[in-house]
Amino acid sequence: MITESNIEAYILSLDNEIDDRFLQEEELLAYLTSDNIEALSEEEKKILFFCCEVIFHSYKSKHGEFPEFDPMFFQECEEYNWTIRESFDSWKDCLDSYFVNYAEEDLLAFVEDTLAEESEEQSMTNIGKEIIMVVCKSYIDSITTSTTG
């Protein structure tokens, strides 16, 4: 499990140096800049990018290697997470369900906290928050499924 300390370690490292290894993840970056997320504002896209970058480096901090990105498996995870979303009437109930018995709770909580903080500072749309959370959860699911026990 990736812990809050793994997440904080990467965020704190941003003060000293920027590790641009994330920018080499061509398939993930292609998705993050694709029409699939065209509903997001530019500010929301930056938040999504930041969250995925932190997830990527937190994985490295915990496992000692960068995660493998499998676009097909990511797409399966995303479809599954949207199916869960559609099964709830409210976003809050859906979000609560994402956390139930979730092995990577700290990573998901990081995304949730980031969205809450950004909502206070920026005008984020509700659909923007949902898209960011679903994409980030799908990314977490797709890179941690084989490494969680």
C-alpha positions as semicolon CSV with decimal commas, in nm:
position;residue;x (nm);y (nm);z (nm)
1;M;0,000;0,000;0,000
2;I;0,123;0,347;-0,087
3;T;0,106;0,560;0,224
4;E;0,062;0,926;0,299
5;S;0,436;0,946;0,373
6;N;0,516;0,827;0,018
7;I;0,287;1,098;-0,118
8;E;0,427;1,370;0,106
9;A;0,785;1,271;0,024
10;Y;0,728;1,342;-0,344
11;I;0,537;1,664;-0,285
12;L;0,812;1,791;-0,055
13;S;1,075;1,699;-0,315
14;L;0,911;1,944;-0,555
15;D;1,061;2,226;-0,348
16;N;1,412;2,104;-0,429
17;E;1,399;1,957;-0,776
18;I;1,155;1,850;-1,040
19;D;1,173;1,494;-1,165
20;D;1,042;1,506;-1,520
21;R;1,035;1,126;-1,563
22;F;0,655;1,152;-1,560
23;L;0,673;1,351;-1,885
24;Q;0,815;1,041;-2,055
25;E;0,494;0,845;-1,997
26;E;0,373;0,900;-2,352
27;E;0,066;0,675;-2,344
28;L;-0,065;0,818;-2,018
29;L;0,007;1,173;-2,127
30;A;-0,170;1,107;-2,457
31;Y;-0,478;1,008;-2,260
32;L;-0,451;1,308;-2,027
33;T;-0,447;1,541;-2,327
34;S;-0,706;1,355;-2,534
35;D;-1,066;1,435;-2,619
36;N;-1,169;1,201;-2,336
37;I;-1,119;1,484;-2,091
38;E;-1,233;1,774;-2,307
39;A;-1,508;1,856;-2,056
40;L;-1,242;1,979;-1,812
41;S;-1,136;2,342;-1,794
42;E;-0,767;2,421;-1,836
43;E;-0,733;2,460;-1,459
44;E;-0,904;2,124;-1,401
45;K;-0,671;1,960;-1,654
46;K;-0,372;2,095;-1,459
47;I;-0,513;1,948;-1,138
48;L;-0,567;1,611;-1,308
49;F;-0,212;1,618;-1,444
50;F;-0,071;1,708;-1,101
51;C;-0,266;1,431;-0,926
52;C;-0,149;1,170;-1,177
53;E;0,209;1,291;-1,145
54;V;0,195;1,257;-0,766
55;I;0,041;0,909;-0,798
56;F;0,318;0,810;-1,042
57;H;0,602;0,929;-0,818
58;S;0,439;0,799;-0,498
59;Y;0,430;0,455;-0,659
60;K;0,804;0,490;-0,733
61;S;0,869;0,599;-0,374
62;K;0,696;0,288;-0,240
63;H;0,801;0,024;-0,493
64;G;1,142;0,150;-0,607
65;E;1,042;0,149;-0,972
66;F;0,813;0,346;-1,194
67;P;0,471;0,198;-1,262
68;E;0,390;0,026;-1,588
69;F;0,100;0,190;-1,770
70;D;-0,123;-0,048;-1,964
71;P;-0,373;0,162;-2,162
72;M;-0,607;-0,130;-2,222
73;F;-0,622;-0,224;-1,854
74;F;-0,659;0,143;-1,761
75;Q;-0,958;0,166;-1,995
76;E;-1,115;-0,140;-1,829
77;C;-1,063;0,017;-1,486
78;E;-1,211;0,344;-1,603
79;E;-1,518;0,176;-1,751
80;Y;-1,567;-0,015;-1,426
81;N;-1,535;0,302;-1,216
82;W;-1,783;0,491;-1,436
83;T;-2,023;0,197;-1,403
84;I;-1,998;0,229;-1,026
85;R;-2,059;0,604;-1,056
86;E;-2,371;0,547;-1,262
87;S;-2,509;0,306;-1,003
88;F;-2,541;0,585;-0,744
89;D;-2,777;0,878;-0,740
90;S;-2,535;1,105;-0,560
91;W;-2,166;1,171;-0,609
92;K;-2,108;1,160;-0,232
93;D;-2,248;0,805;-0,209
94;C;-2,036;0,697;-0,505
95;L;-1,725;0,854;-0,355
96;D;-1,790;0,681;-0,024
97;S;-1,819;0,349;-0,208
98;Y;-1,480;0,402;-0,375
99;F;-1,316;0,408;-0,032
100;V;-1,478;0,090;0,105
101;N;-1,202;-0,170;0,157
102;Y;-0,979;0,019;-0,088
103;A;-0,615;-0,085;-0,057
104;E;-0,482;0,250;-0,182
105;E;-0,695;0,468;0,043
106;D;-0,418;0,724;0,104
107;L;-0,373;0,789;-0,268
108;L;-0,746;0,824;-0,319
109;A;-0,770;1,052;-0,015
110;F;-0,490;1,266;-0,161
111;V;-0,696;1,318;-0,477
112;E;-1,011;1,389;-0,277
113;D;-0,825;1,640;-0,057
114;T;-0,667;1,808;-0,359
115;L;-1,008;1,849;-0,520
116;A;-1,154;1,990;-0,199
117;E;-0,866;2,239;-0,164
118;E;-0,885;2,342;-0,526
119;S;-1,263;2,384;-0,506
120;E;-1,214;2,643;-0,235
121;E;-0,951;2,832;-0,433
122;Q;-1,087;2,788;-0,786
123;S;-1,421;2,742;-0,942
124;M;-1,428;2,375;-1,026
125;T;-1,731;2,216;-1,183
126;N;-1,894;1,916;-1,019
127;I;-1,847;1,714;-1,335
128;G;-1,482;1,820;-1,340
129;K;-1,431;1,684;-0,988
130;E;-1,599;1,357;-1,084
131;I;-1,392;1,317;-1,399
132;I;-1,067;1,386;-1,213
133;M;-1,154;1,143;-0,935
134;V;-1,262;0,865;-1,171
135;V;-0,955;0,906;-1,393
136;C;-0,721;0,913;-1,092
137;K;-0,887;0,613;-0,928
138;S;-0,867;0,427;-1,257
139;Y;-0,498;0,514;-1,286
140;I;-0,437;0,396;-0,928
141;D;-0,630;0,075;-0,994
142;S;-0,445;0,006;-1,318
143;I;-0,096;0,044;-1,173
144;T;-0,149;-0,114;-0,832
145;T;-0,365;-0,416;-0,904
146;S;-0,066;-0,644;-0,954
147;T;0,131;-0,496;-0,664
148;T;-0,133;-0,496;-0,391
149;G;-0,203;-0,800;-0,185
